[in-house]
mmCIF file of C-alpha atoms in Angstrom:
data_model
loop_
_atom_site.group_PDB
_atom_site.id
_atom_site.type_symbol
_atom_site.label_atom_id
_atom_site.label_comp_id
_atom_site.label_asym_id
_atom_site.label_seq_id
_atom_site.Cartn_x
_atom_site.Cartn_y
_atom_site.Cartn_z
ATOM 1 C CA UNK A 2 -6.903 -12.035 11.844
ATOM 2 C CA UNK A 3 -7.261 -9.270 9.391
ATOM 3 C CA UNK A 4 -4.161 -8.694 7.204
ATOM 4 C CA UNK A 5 -3.481 -5.072 6.699
ATOM 5 C CA UNK A 6 -1.847 -3.990 3.318
ATOM 6 C CA UNK A 7 -0.384 -0.614 3.214
ATOM 7 C CA UNK A 8 -0.245 1.658 0.142
ATOM 8 C CA UNK A 9 2.139 4.457 -0.653
ATOM 9 C CA UNK A 10 0.030 7.363 0.671
ATOM 10 C CA UNK A 11 -0.086 6.323 4.369
ATOM 11 C CA UNK A 12 3.566 5.607 4.388
ATOM 12 C CA UNK A 13 4.511 9.063 3.018
ATOM 13 C CA UNK A 14 1.918 10.744 5.193
ATOM 14 C CA UNK A 15 3.068 8.956 8.429
ATOM 15 C CA UNK A 16 6.802 10.109 7.791
ATOM 16 C CA UNK A 17 6.118 13.623 6.323
ATOM 17 C CA UNK A 18 4.939 15.975 8.836
ATOM 18 C CA UNK A 19 3.835 18.316 6.135
ATOM 19 C CA UNK A 20 1.369 15.831 4.482
ATOM 20 C CA UNK A 21 -2.302 16.768 5.193
ATOM 21 C CA UNK A 22 -3.094 13.173 6.419
ATOM 22 C CA UNK A 23 -0.171 12.928 8.691
ATOM 23 C CA UNK A 24 -2.051 12.812 11.986
ATOM 24 C CA UNK A 25 -4.405 10.278 10.514
ATOM 25 C CA UNK A 26 -1.727 8.093 9.108
ATOM 26 C CA UNK A 27 0.255 8.074 12.316
ATOM 27 C CA UNK A 28 -2.792 7.101 14.290
ATOM 28 C CA UNK A 29 -3.592 4.247 11.892
ATOM 29 C CA UNK A 30 0.051 2.885 11.952
ATOM 30 C CA UNK A 31 0.054 3.133 15.870
ATOM 31 C CA UNK A 32 -3.404 1.386 16.025
ATOM 32 C CA UNK A 33 -2.807 -1.466 13.661
ATOM 33 C CA UNK A 34 -1.002 -4.624 14.723
ATOM 34 C CA UNK A 35 2.126 -5.430 12.918
ATOM 35 C CA UNK A 36 3.441 -6.538 10.561
ATOM 36 C CA UNK A 37 1.741 -4.497 7.833
ATOM 37 C CA UNK A 38 2.384 -5.754 4.349
ATOM 38 C CA UNK A 39 3.425 -3.875 1.348
ATOM 39 C CA UNK A 40 5.258 -4.483 -2.001
ATOM 40 C CA UNK A 41 8.406 -3.222 -3.448
ATOM 41 C CA UNK A 42 6.624 -0.969 -5.857
ATOM 42 C CA UNK A 43 4.991 0.879 -2.962
ATOM 43 C CA UNK A 44 8.412 1.173 -1.135
ATOM 44 C CA UNK A 45 9.890 2.752 -4.333
ATOM 45 C CA UNK A 46 7.202 5.268 -4.755
ATOM 46 C CA UNK A 47 7.357 6.051 -1.056
ATOM 47 C CA UNK A 48 11.035 6.672 -1.134
ATOM 48 C CA UNK A 49 10.884 8.654 -4.186
ATOM 49 C CA UNK A 50 8.214 10.963 -2.901
ATOM 50 C CA UNK A 51 9.807 11.469 0.411
ATOM 51 C CA UNK A 52 13.185 12.297 -1.132
ATOM 52 C CA UNK A 53 11.510 14.659 -3.391
ATOM 53 C CA UNK A 54 9.850 16.413 -0.480
ATOM 54 C CA UNK A 55 13.358 16.872 1.041
ATOM 55 C CA UNK A 56 13.424 13.772 3.349
ATOM 56 C CA UNK A 57 15.422 10.642 3.497
ATOM 57 C CA UNK A 58 12.911 7.903 3.598
ATOM 58 C CA UNK A 59 15.232 6.194 6.012
ATOM 59 C CA UNK A 60 12.013 5.315 8.315
ATOM 60 C CA UNK A 61 10.990 2.800 5.616
ATOM 61 C CA UNK A 62 14.180 0.856 6.173
ATOM 62 C CA UNK A 63 13.658 1.174 9.979
ATOM 63 C CA UNK A 64 10.121 -0.345 9.800
ATOM 64 C CA UNK A 65 11.413 -3.103 7.598
ATOM 65 C CA UNK A 66 14.350 -3.851 9.978
ATOM 66 C CA UNK A 67 11.949 -3.918 13.004
ATOM 67 C CA UNK A 68 9.327 -6.062 11.320
ATOM 68 C CA UNK A 69 6.558 -3.523 11.390
ATOM 69 C CA UNK A 70 6.588 -3.613 7.633
ATOM 70 C CA UNK A 71 6.928 -6.679 5.597
ATOM 71 C CA UNK A 72 7.417 -7.325 1.763
ATOM 72 C CA UNK A 73 6.298 -10.961 1.034
ATOM 73 C CA UNK A 74 5.196 -10.412 -2.518
ATOM 74 C CA UNK A 75 7.187 -11.106 -5.497
ATOM 75 C CA UNK A 76 6.059 -9.722 -8.870
ATOM 76 C CA UNK A 77 8.189 -12.528 -10.591
ATOM 77 C CA UNK A 78 5.680 -15.063 -9.442
ATOM 78 C CA UNK A 79 2.613 -12.926 -10.040
ATOM 79 C CA UNK A 80 3.380 -11.042 -13.167
ATOM 80 C CA UNK A 81 0.539 -12.480 -15.251
ATOM 81 C CA UNK A 82 -2.109 -11.433 -12.718
ATOM 82 C CA UNK A 83 -0.410 -8.117 -12.105
ATOM 83 C CA UNK A 84 -0.202 -7.487 -15.747
ATOM 84 C CA UNK A 85 -3.936 -8.427 -16.172
ATOM 85 C CA UNK A 86 -4.983 -6.005 -13.576
ATOM 86 C CA UNK A 87 -2.650 -3.387 -14.925
ATOM 87 C CA UNK A 88 -4.162 -3.503 -18.349
ATOM 88 C CA UNK A 89 -7.775 -4.038 -17.183
ATOM 89 C CA UNK A 90 -7.788 -0.753 -15.206
ATOM 90 C CA UNK A 91 -5.554 1.184 -17.489
ATOM 91 C CA UNK A 92 -4.835 4.078 -17.413
ATOM 92 C CA UNK A 93 -6.096 4.564 -13.936
ATOM 93 C CA UNK A 94 -4.076 1.945 -12.310
ATOM 94 C CA UNK A 95 -0.350 2.177 -11.784
ATOM 95 C CA UNK A 96 2.117 -0.625 -11.219
ATOM 96 C CA UNK A 97 2.051 -0.291 -7.357
ATOM 97 C CA UNK A 98 -1.771 -0.274 -7.443
ATOM 98 C CA UNK A 99 -1.937 -3.506 -9.500
ATOM 99 C CA UNK A 100 0.540 -5.198 -6.996
ATOM 100 C CA UNK A 101 -1.625 -4.075 -4.051
ATOM 101 C CA UNK A 102 -4.837 -5.378 -5.695
ATOM 102 C CA UNK A 103 -3.164 -8.720 -6.472
ATOM 103 C CA UNK A 104 -1.864 -8.866 -2.836
ATOM 104 C CA UNK A 105 -5.444 -8.361 -1.586
ATOM 105 C CA UNK A 106 -6.496 -11.465 -3.550
ATOM 106 C CA UNK A 107 -3.973 -13.511 -1.629
ATOM 107 C CA UNK A 108 -5.796 -13.332 1.748
ATOM 108 C CA UNK A 109 -9.295 -13.814 2.624
ATOM 109 C CA UNK A 110 -9.509 -11.333 5.517
ATOM 110 C CA UNK A 111 -7.755 -8.319 4.292
ATOM 111 C CA UNK A 112 -7.938 -4.578 4.510
ATOM 112 C CA UNK A 113 -5.900 -1.936 2.384
ATOM 113 C CA UNK A 114 -4.733 1.163 4.098
ATOM 114 C CA UNK A 115 -4.578 3.686 1.390
ATOM 115 C CA UNK A 116 -5.324 7.476 0.709
ATOM 116 C CA UNK A 117 -5.903 6.698 -3.080
ATOM 117 C CA UNK A 118 -9.597 6.943 -4.073
ATOM 118 C CA UNK A 119 -9.130 4.802 -7.071
ATOM 119 C CA UNK A 120 -9.305 1.691 -4.786
ATOM 120 C CA UNK A 121 -12.921 2.276 -4.551
ATOM 121 C CA UNK A 122 -13.084 1.424 -8.235
ATOM 122 C CA UNK A 123 -10.646 -1.570 -8.282
ATOM 123 C CA UNK A 124 -12.104 -5.167 -7.532
ATOM 124 C CA UNK A 125 -10.339 -8.185 -6.306
ATOM 125 C CA UNK A 126 -11.156 -11.520 -7.668
ATOM 126 C CA UNK A 127 -12.986 -9.836 -10.632
ATOM 127 C CA UNK A 128 -15.921 -8.357 -8.712
ATOM 128 C CA UNK A 129 -15.299 -8.293 -5.032
ATOM 129 C CA UNK A 130 -15.025 -4.854 -3.287
ATOM 130 C CA UNK A 131 -11.638 -4.451 -1.694
ATOM 131 C CA UNK A 132 -12.030 -3.514 1.999
ATOM 132 C CA UNK A 133 -10.368 -0.160 2.625
ATOM 133 C CA UNK A 134 -9.185 1.946 5.530
ATOM 134 C CA UNK A 135 -9.181 5.420 4.436
ATOM 135 C CA UNK A 136 -9.636 8.936 6.228
ATOM 136 C CA UNK A 137 -13.244 9.995 6.019
#
């Protein structure tokens, strides 16, 4: 079974009807089997962006409560690898991206749901392309 990791962009787009990729993000979330995995850095970014756009971000907590969204990643246990990625891809990579790339290394069969084109540049396990699910 393919594990789906979800980045900030699709979460924000799925909730914020004013986002350009709202229909695409809603369709992806409806089609993918839960749970979708993410990290706390992504949730922090998404909550900030949603509040900045005048929303509440409450949907994020609803998805967590329902089990549709899961956070099973601890930076504490992965700080060396996350830091290595963060430095390797500086200044392009932000903290949430580093966590997502590290998470992608934890599963063999994984896809990252993202709007961030920087993921075309990042690699997992040094040289492997990260499978992506992005709008065309």
